[in-house]
Short mmCIF file of C-alpha atoms in Angstrom, two decimals:
data_model
loop_
_atom_site.label_atom_id
_atom_site.label_comp_id
_atom_site.label_asym_id
_atom_site.label_seq_id
_atom_site.Cartn_x
_atom_site.Cartn_y
_atom_site.Cartn_z
CA MET O 1 82.40 66.61 91.89
CA ARG O 2 81.43 70.29 91.93
CA SER O 3 84.49 71.25 93.98
CA ARG O 4 86.83 69.36 91.63
CA LEU O 5 85.26 71.07 88.64
CA LEU O 6 85.64 74.47 90.30
CA ALA O 7 89.29 73.71 91.13
CA ALA O 8 89.95 72.75 87.50
CA VAL O 9 88.32 75.95 86.25
CA ARG O 10 90.38 78.04 88.68
CA ALA O 11 93.57 76.25 87.63
CA ALA O 12 92.83 76.93 83.97
CA ASP O 13 92.02 80.57 84.78
CA ASP O 14 95.35 80.94 86.62
CA TRP O 15 97.29 79.17 83.85
CA LEU O 16 95.89 81.49 81.20
CA ALA O 17 96.41 84.63 83.32
CA GLY O 18 100.00 83.59 83.98
CA ARG O 19 100.88 83.39 80.30
CA VAL O 20 98.66 85.76 78.34
CA GLY O 21 98.03 89.48 78.60
CA PRO O 22 99.25 92.24 80.93
CA THR O 23 99.82 92.21 84.66
CA ARG O 24 96.54 93.34 86.19
CA VAL O 25 96.59 95.21 89.52
CA LEU O 26 93.59 96.41 91.51
CA PHE O 27 93.86 99.00 94.31
CA VAL O 28 91.06 98.96 96.89
CA LEU O 29 90.03 102.26 98.49
CA SER O 30 88.84 102.10 102.09
CA ASP O 31 88.87 105.89 102.56
CA GLY O 32 90.33 108.97 100.93
CA TYR O 33 93.42 108.93 103.14
CA GLY O 34 94.11 105.33 102.21
CA PHE O 35 93.96 106.27 98.54
CA SER O 36 96.43 109.10 99.18
CA CYS O 37 98.84 106.38 100.30
CA GLN O 38 98.23 104.40 97.11
CA ALA O 39 98.15 107.29 94.64
CA GLU O 40 101.92 107.55 94.02
CA VAL O 41 102.05 103.85 93.17
CA VAL O 42 99.02 104.11 90.88
CA ARG O 43 100.62 107.04 89.04
CA HIS O 44 103.83 105.12 88.44
CA LEU O 45 102.12 101.90 87.35
CA ALA O 46 99.83 103.76 84.97
CA HIS O 47 102.93 104.53 82.87
CA ARG O 48 104.29 100.98 82.81
CA ARG O 49 103.90 98.99 79.61
CA GLY O 50 102.34 95.61 80.20
CA VAL O 51 100.49 96.71 83.36
CA VAL O 52 96.76 97.43 83.68
CA VAL O 53 95.67 99.33 86.79
CA GLY O 54 92.20 99.43 88.30
CA VAL O 55 90.84 101.06 91.43
CA THR O 56 87.67 100.24 93.29
CA THR O 57 86.03 100.73 96.69
CA ASP O 58 85.95 98.25 99.53
CA ARG O 59 82.15 98.14 99.29
CA PRO O 60 79.54 99.61 96.94
CA ARG O 61 79.18 103.36 97.47
CA PRO O 62 78.80 106.50 95.33
CA VAL O 63 82.18 107.82 94.23
CA ALA O 64 80.87 111.35 94.74
CA GLU O 65 80.70 110.71 98.50
CA ILE O 66 84.41 109.87 98.85
CA ALA O 67 86.45 112.63 100.52
CA PHE O 68 89.64 112.84 98.46
CA ALA O 69 92.64 114.87 99.59
CA ASP O 70 92.67 117.01 96.45
CA PRO O 71 91.18 117.21 92.93
CA ALA O 72 94.22 115.49 91.36
CA GLU O 73 93.67 112.36 93.46
CA ALA O 74 89.95 112.41 92.71
CA ALA O 75 90.72 112.58 88.97
CA LEU O 76 93.27 109.76 89.26
CA PHE O 77 90.74 107.55 91.02
CA ARG O 78 88.01 108.21 88.46
CA ALA O 79 90.39 107.58 85.56
CA HIS O 80 90.97 103.99 86.73
CA TYR O 81 87.70 103.25 88.52
CA VAL O 82 86.00 99.87 88.26
CA ALA O 83 82.74 99.35 90.15
CA PRO O 84 83.26 96.87 93.02
CA GLY O 85 80.72 94.38 91.68
CA ARG O 86 82.53 94.18 88.34
CA ALA O 87 85.97 94.34 89.94
CA ALA O 88 85.22 91.33 92.14
CA TRP O 89 84.63 89.11 89.08
CA ARG O 90 87.44 90.39 86.85
CA LYS O 91 90.78 88.62 86.82
CA TRP O 92 93.52 90.42 88.73
CA HIS O 93 97.00 89.21 89.55
CA MET O 94 97.20 91.42 92.63
CA VAL O 95 94.69 93.22 94.86
CA VAL O 96 96.28 95.98 96.98
CA ASP O 97 94.70 97.16 100.27
CA THR O 98 95.67 99.71 102.91
CA HIS O 99 93.25 98.13 105.41
CA ARG O 100 91.68 94.77 106.10
CA SER O 101 88.75 95.38 103.77
CA PRO O 102 85.54 93.49 102.98
CA PHE O 103 86.37 93.45 99.25
CA TYR O 104 86.67 89.85 98.06
CA PRO O 105 87.97 88.89 94.60
CA ARG O 106 86.07 85.92 93.18
CA ARG O 107 89.07 84.68 91.20
CA HIS O 108 92.56 83.93 92.51
CA ALA O 109 94.69 87.01 93.14
CA LEU O 110 97.60 87.77 95.45
CA ARG O 111 96.54 90.02 98.31
CA LEU O 112 99.03 92.86 98.95
CA PHE O 113 99.03 95.19 101.95
CA MET O 114 100.56 98.65 101.99
CA HIS O 115 100.73 101.03 104.95
CA HIS O 116 98.20 103.81 105.51
CA GLY O 117 100.64 105.57 107.83
CA PRO O 118 104.43 105.52 108.23
CA GLY O 119 104.40 103.72 111.56
CA PHE O 120 104.13 100.36 113.30
CA GLY O 121 104.67 99.00 116.78
CA ILE O 122 102.81 101.94 118.33
CA LEU O 123 99.30 100.65 118.96
CA GLY O 124 99.95 97.23 117.38
CA SER O 125 102.82 95.37 115.77
CA LYS O 126 101.14 94.74 112.36
CA VAL O 127 102.56 91.21 112.38
CA ALA O 128 99.00 89.86 112.32
CA VAL O 129 98.36 91.99 109.22
CA ALA O 130 101.41 90.48 107.52
CA GLU O 131 100.03 87.03 108.34
CA ASP O 132 96.67 87.92 106.76
CA PHE O 133 98.14 89.06 103.42
CA ASP O 134 100.23 87.24 100.84
CA CYS O 135 102.63 90.15 100.27
CA PHE O 136 103.49 93.04 102.59
CA LEU O 137 104.79 96.30 101.10
CA GLY O 138 106.70 97.35 104.18
CA LEU O 139 108.45 100.45 105.42
CA SER O 140 112.03 99.20 105.79
CA ALA O 141 114.40 96.28 106.18
CA ILE O 142 114.42 97.08 109.91
CA GLN O 143 110.66 96.48 110.02
CA ARG O 144 111.16 93.09 108.39
CA ALA O 145 113.83 92.13 110.93
CA ILE O 146 111.51 93.10 113.79
CA PHE O 147 108.65 91.07 112.29
CA GLU O 148 110.88 88.05 111.81
CA GLY O 149 112.06 88.35 115.40
CA LEU O 150 108.45 88.16 116.51
CA ARG O 151 107.44 85.42 114.02
CA PRO O 152 110.50 83.45 112.87
CA GLY O 153 110.02 82.07 109.38
CA LEU O 154 107.11 84.39 108.58
CA PHE O 155 108.52 85.27 105.15
CA ASP O 156 110.08 81.92 104.29
CA ASP O 157 107.25 80.23 102.39
CA ARG O 158 103.69 81.54 102.50
CA HIS O 159 104.26 85.30 102.83
CA ALA O 160 106.53 87.85 101.15
CA PHE O 161 107.92 91.17 102.40
CA PHE O 162 109.21 94.08 100.34
CA ALA O 163 110.97 97.03 101.98
CA VAL O 164 109.66 99.82 99.75
CA GLY O 165 108.95 102.70 102.17
CA PHE O 166 105.93 105.01 102.41
CA PRO O 167 104.87 106.34 98.98
CA LYS O 168 102.56 109.06 100.33
CA ASP O 169 105.57 110.92 101.70
CA ASP O 170 107.47 110.99 98.39
CA PRO O 171 106.61 114.60 97.42
CA PHE O 172 107.47 115.72 100.96
CA ALA O 173 110.79 113.86 100.95
CA ARG O 174 111.65 115.38 97.57
CA GLY O 175 111.24 118.89 99.00
CA GLY O 176 108.06 119.64 97.10
CA PHE O 177 106.84 122.39 99.45
CA ASP O 178 108.02 126.02 99.76
CA ARG O 179 108.26 127.04 103.43
CA THR O 180 108.26 130.78 102.75
CA ALA O 181 105.24 130.58 100.45
CA ILE O 182 103.28 128.43 102.93
CA LEU O 183 103.87 130.86 105.81
CA ALA O 184 103.10 133.87 103.62
CA GLU O 185 99.79 132.28 102.64
CA LEU O 186 99.00 131.91 106.34
CA GLY O 187 99.87 135.57 106.94
CA LEU O 188 102.94 134.74 109.05
CA ASP O 189 106.46 136.12 108.99
CA PRO O 190 108.83 133.43 107.60
CA ARG O 191 111.77 135.05 109.43
CA ARG O 192 110.33 133.93 112.76
CA PRO O 193 110.81 130.33 113.98
CA THR O 194 107.68 128.28 113.36
CA LEU O 195 106.42 125.58 115.72
CA LEU O 196 103.80 123.03 114.67
CA ILE O 197 101.69 121.10 117.19
CA THR O 198 100.03 117.89 116.00
CA SER O 199 97.79 115.41 117.79
CA HIS O 200 96.44 111.92 117.35
CA TRP O 201 92.73 111.45 118.07
CA GLN O 202 93.01 108.81 120.78
CA ALA O 203 93.03 109.14 124.54
CA GLY O 204 96.52 110.09 125.69
CA ALA O 205 97.31 112.24 122.64
CA THR O 206 98.27 115.89 123.11
CA LEU O 207 94.84 117.43 122.48
CA ARG O 208 93.00 114.69 124.35
CA ARG O 209 95.25 115.12 127.38
CA PHE O 210 95.96 118.87 127.41
CA ARG O 211 93.25 120.38 125.17
CA ASP O 212 94.38 123.92 124.16
CA ALA O 213 97.13 124.28 126.80
CA PRO O 214 100.14 123.54 124.53
CA PHE O 215 98.83 125.91 121.85
CA ALA O 216 98.23 128.66 124.39
CA ARG O 217 101.54 128.23 126.23
CA LEU O 218 103.63 128.38 123.04
CA ALA O 219 101.65 131.31 121.63
CA GLU O 220 101.73 133.42 124.80
CA GLY O 221 105.45 134.19 124.62
CA GLY O 222 105.07 135.87 121.23
CA GLU O 223 108.50 134.67 120.08
CA TRP O 224 107.35 132.06 117.55
CA ASN O 225 104.80 131.39 114.86
CA VAL O 226 102.67 128.60 116.32
CA LEU O 227 100.52 126.28 114.20
CA GLN O 228 98.00 123.84 115.66
CA THR O 229 96.60 120.90 113.72
CA GLY O 230 95.46 117.36 114.52
CA HIS O 231 93.64 114.27 113.36
CA PRO O 232 90.42 115.17 111.47
CA TRP O 233 88.28 113.07 113.82
CA LEU O 234 89.03 115.54 116.64
CA TRP O 235 87.05 118.37 115.11
CA ARG O 236 83.58 116.92 114.59
CA GLY O 237 83.15 113.81 116.70
CA GLY O 238 81.10 110.77 115.91
CA LYS O 239 84.15 108.63 115.10
CA GLY O 240 86.46 106.83 117.48
CA GLY O 241 83.94 107.32 120.27
CA LEU O 242 84.55 111.08 120.35
CA ASP O 243 81.69 113.12 121.78
CA PRO O 244 80.61 115.82 119.26
CA ALA O 245 80.00 118.27 122.11
CA TRP O 246 83.53 117.73 123.44
CA CYS O 247 84.92 118.27 119.93
CA SER O 248 82.91 121.45 119.50
CA ASP O 249 84.23 122.83 122.78
CA LEU O 250 87.79 121.92 121.81
CA VAL O 251 87.50 123.73 118.48
CA ALA O 252 86.09 126.81 120.24
CA ASP O 253 89.00 126.83 122.71
CA LEU O 254 91.59 126.54 119.94
CA ARG O 255 89.88 129.30 117.95
CA ALA O 256 90.02 131.51 121.06
CA VAL O 257 93.79 131.01 121.34
CA GLU O 258 94.18 131.90 117.65
CA THR O 259 92.10 135.05 118.17
CA ARG O 260 94.19 136.22 121.11
CA HIS O 261 97.60 135.79 119.47
CA PRO O 262 98.50 137.26 116.06
CA HIS O 263 101.21 134.67 115.38
CA ALA O 264 99.02 131.64 116.15
CA ARG O 265 97.03 129.67 113.57
CA PHE O 266 94.54 126.86 114.18
CA LEU O 267 94.48 124.78 110.99
CA PRO O 268 92.05 121.87 111.32
CA ASP O 269 91.49 121.21 107.63
CA HIS O 270 94.95 121.70 106.11
CA ARG O 271 97.03 118.85 104.72
CA VAL O 272 99.75 118.15 107.22
CA GLU O 273 102.71 117.84 104.81
CA PRO O 274 102.89 121.58 103.89
CA LEU O 275 102.62 122.45 107.59
CA LEU O 276 105.47 120.06 108.41
CA ALA O 277 107.57 121.65 105.67
CA ALA O 278 106.93 125.11 107.13
CA ALA O 279 107.83 124.11 110.69
CA ASP O 280 111.24 124.57 112.30
CA LEU O 281 110.15 122.29 115.15
CA LEU O 282 107.41 119.70 115.60
CA VAL O 283 105.50 119.05 118.83
CA ALA O 284 104.07 115.55 118.49
CA ASP O 285 102.68 112.54 120.32
CA HIS O 286 102.55 108.88 119.28
CA SER O 287 101.07 109.72 115.87
CA SER O 288 103.18 108.42 112.99
CA VAL O 289 103.39 111.97 111.59
CA ILE O 290 106.53 112.26 113.70
CA THR O 291 108.30 109.78 111.42
CA THR O 292 107.40 111.88 108.37
CA TYR O 293 108.89 114.96 110.01
CA SER O 294 112.10 113.07 110.76
CA LEU O 295 112.79 113.17 107.00
CA LEU O 296 113.65 116.87 107.41
CA ASP O 297 116.12 116.22 110.25
CA ARG O 298 114.70 119.14 112.24
CA PRO O 299 114.10 119.22 116.03
CA ILE O 300 111.22 117.21 117.50
CA VAL O 301 109.58 117.71 120.89
CA TRP O 302 107.60 114.64 121.87
CA PHE O 303 104.90 114.12 124.48
CA ASP O 304 106.26 111.12 126.37
CA ASN O 305 102.99 110.16 128.01
CA PRO O 306 103.78 108.08 131.11
CA ASP O 307 100.43 106.30 130.70
CA PHE O 308 101.09 105.23 127.10
CA GLU O 309 102.78 101.92 126.36
CA PHE O 310 104.11 101.10 122.89
CA ALA O 311 103.09 97.75 121.45
CA LEU O 312 106.77 97.21 120.63
CA PRO O 313 109.16 98.71 123.23
CA GLU O 314 111.93 99.10 120.63
CA ILE O 315 109.73 101.56 118.72
CA GLY O 316 109.22 103.61 121.87
CA ALA O 317 112.99 103.71 122.28
CA ILE O 318 113.32 105.09 118.73
CA TYR O 319 110.78 107.86 119.48
CA ARG O 320 112.70 108.82 122.63
CA ALA O 321 116.09 108.83 120.90
CA ALA O 322 114.80 111.13 118.14
CA SER O 323 113.25 113.81 120.34
CA HIS O 324 113.37 116.21 123.24
CA ARG O 325 110.57 115.19 125.59
CA PHE O 326 107.93 116.60 127.91
CA THR O 327 105.54 114.71 130.19
CA ALA O 328 103.34 117.61 131.35
CA ALA O 329 102.18 120.84 129.73
CA GLU O 330 104.36 122.83 132.13
CA GLY O 331 107.51 121.37 130.56
CA LEU O 332 106.65 122.08 126.94
CA VAL O 333 108.09 125.59 126.51
CA ALA O 334 111.43 124.64 128.07
CA ALA O 335 111.66 121.53 125.86
CA CYS O 336 111.02 123.63 122.74
CA ARG O 337 113.65 126.19 123.71
CA ALA O 338 116.20 123.44 124.36
CA ALA O 339 115.45 121.74 121.05
CA LEU O 340 115.74 124.96 119.03
CA ALA O 341 118.97 125.89 120.81
CA ALA O 342 120.60 122.56 119.90
CA PRO O 343 119.04 121.40 116.62
CA ALA O 344 121.67 118.68 116.05
CA ALA O 345 121.31 117.17 119.52
CA ARG O 346 119.08 114.25 118.45
CA ALA O 347 120.36 113.81 114.88
CA ASP O 348 121.45 110.19 115.39
CA GLY O 349 118.04 109.30 116.78
CA ARG O 350 116.27 111.00 113.89
CA ARG O 351 118.47 109.06 111.45
CA LEU O 352 117.45 105.80 113.10
CA MET O 353 113.82 106.86 112.88
CA ARG O 354 114.19 107.56 109.16
CA ASP O 355 115.90 104.22 108.58
CA THR O 356 113.15 102.37 110.47
CA PHE O 357 110.13 103.96 108.81
CA HIS O 358 111.28 105.30 105.44
CA ALA O 359 113.15 103.13 102.96
CA ASN O 360 113.59 104.91 99.61
CA PRO O 361 112.63 108.42 100.80
CA GLY O 362 111.27 110.29 97.80
CA GLY O 363 111.21 107.11 95.70
CA ALA O 364 108.96 104.74 97.63
CA GLY O 365 106.20 104.92 95.03
CA ALA O 366 108.62 103.95 92.27
CA ALA O 367 110.01 101.13 94.43
CA ALA O 368 106.53 99.74 95.13
CA ALA O 369 105.62 99.97 91.44
CA ALA O 370 108.82 98.14 90.48
CA VAL O 371 108.09 95.35 92.98
CA ILE O 372 104.54 94.94 91.65
CA GLU O 373 105.83 94.87 88.10
CA GLU O 374 108.40 92.20 89.02
CA ILE O 375 105.80 90.08 90.82
CA GLY O 376 104.03 90.17 87.48
CA ARG O 377 101.53 87.56 86.46
CA CYS O 378 101.63 85.48 89.63
CA CYS O 379 98.18 85.29 91.16
CA ARG O 380 98.39 82.58 93.83
CA VAL O 381 100.64 81.59 96.73
CA GLY O 382 102.39 78.38 95.71
CA GLY O 383 101.34 78.78 92.09
CA PRO O 384 103.50 79.43 89.02
CA GLY O 385 105.80 82.36 89.71
CA TRP O 386 105.54 82.20 93.52
CA ALA O 387 109.13 80.95 93.93
CA ARG O 388 110.25 84.02 91.98
CA VAL O 389 108.18 86.25 94.30
CA LEU O 390 109.85 84.72 97.37
CA ALA O 391 113.29 85.20 95.78
CA LEU O 392 112.46 88.87 95.19
CA SER O 393 111.23 89.14 98.77
CA GLY O 394 114.57 87.84 100.00
CA GLN O 395 116.52 90.72 98.46
CA ALA O 396 117.88 93.20 101.00
CA ASP O 397 116.81 96.28 99.01
CA HIS O 398 113.80 96.99 96.84
CA ARG O 399 114.26 100.07 94.75
CA GLY O 400 112.40 101.55 91.83
CA ARG O 401 114.09 102.13 88.52
CA PRO O 402 114.38 105.81 87.51
CA LEU O 403 111.20 107.27 86.10
CA SER O 404 110.06 110.62 84.89
CA PRO O 405 107.75 112.31 87.45
CA PRO O 406 104.31 110.66 87.32
CA ALA O 407 101.59 112.62 85.61
CA GLY O 408 98.50 113.86 87.41
#
């Protein structure tokens, strides 16, 4: 009797929400980086008539303790913040996560997933994530085709896919960074070629495998500006099983390289997008930052670790086609010289990388906002409006209508 009464109440709640009032969308923050991926979409939706936007955290915690990327994102979050206890009981049509989070809405709502990095098929396929969520805001039509090859019929009935792209990279794709100004701020000559080295935090990444050797080898010749950055977990330890003492030694070694060479900069705490914009060449590993850099169509030198196996071999093939490669530190300098000497040599591979990981470059946030707006007041798989959601999912392209630049 109790379960039938609860079902009737839920049905009435859904019926009312489907016919009265605005579309209500809640974004769930798991960490500051995840919110950086959501922020462009939040900005666009905040200007849409008939849409109410809320943001909350995946679990109760003081907002003051969240490490946001910049003050603008912190202000955006606070402007739309709803405490998680209240948010769980309010009626939302959609709840949008960048991670599998512990947040649980008490009333029916569609669960949407959006990427917290412009990659897939590297350490995992993300097909299981698509199966866990009602709607998947994906990176491209190519990603959908790969998913459907792995799970035929995945998006036929119970799940929807929308090829929107990666909203966090919109400002980068629109050319929102000034290379000359960035290098001048770092005290480097913009007339010199600039090489950027990045690193994932996991075993097998450039810094985990070679420590400071790539930074030192590229800086020693004196012919280039050389920038070294990496995943934030590398610098302090305590996360991902990284030993704080190992991290401290690594930082000291990188600082020593910077001290020895006037055209070298170790930049552990800088946002990566301005550094990518300043670089004439990227040295990367399996981190998805390589796909962001492909938007510039500039040379890539990739650490093709013989011990690393991609979760999806076709993604590994895309990485190889887009880059010059090295497998040991001794081959790095030669690979960089070859890549700079023939900057168009891997252009077709870089184009494929862009097509695979970046639908709507520069407009992914607008595309995601448009999809959410079109999903509208549907709050349950199989409920009123779900057939319309599946029809929208079946469209080849998902693009945002033109908007003025979002405020904030």
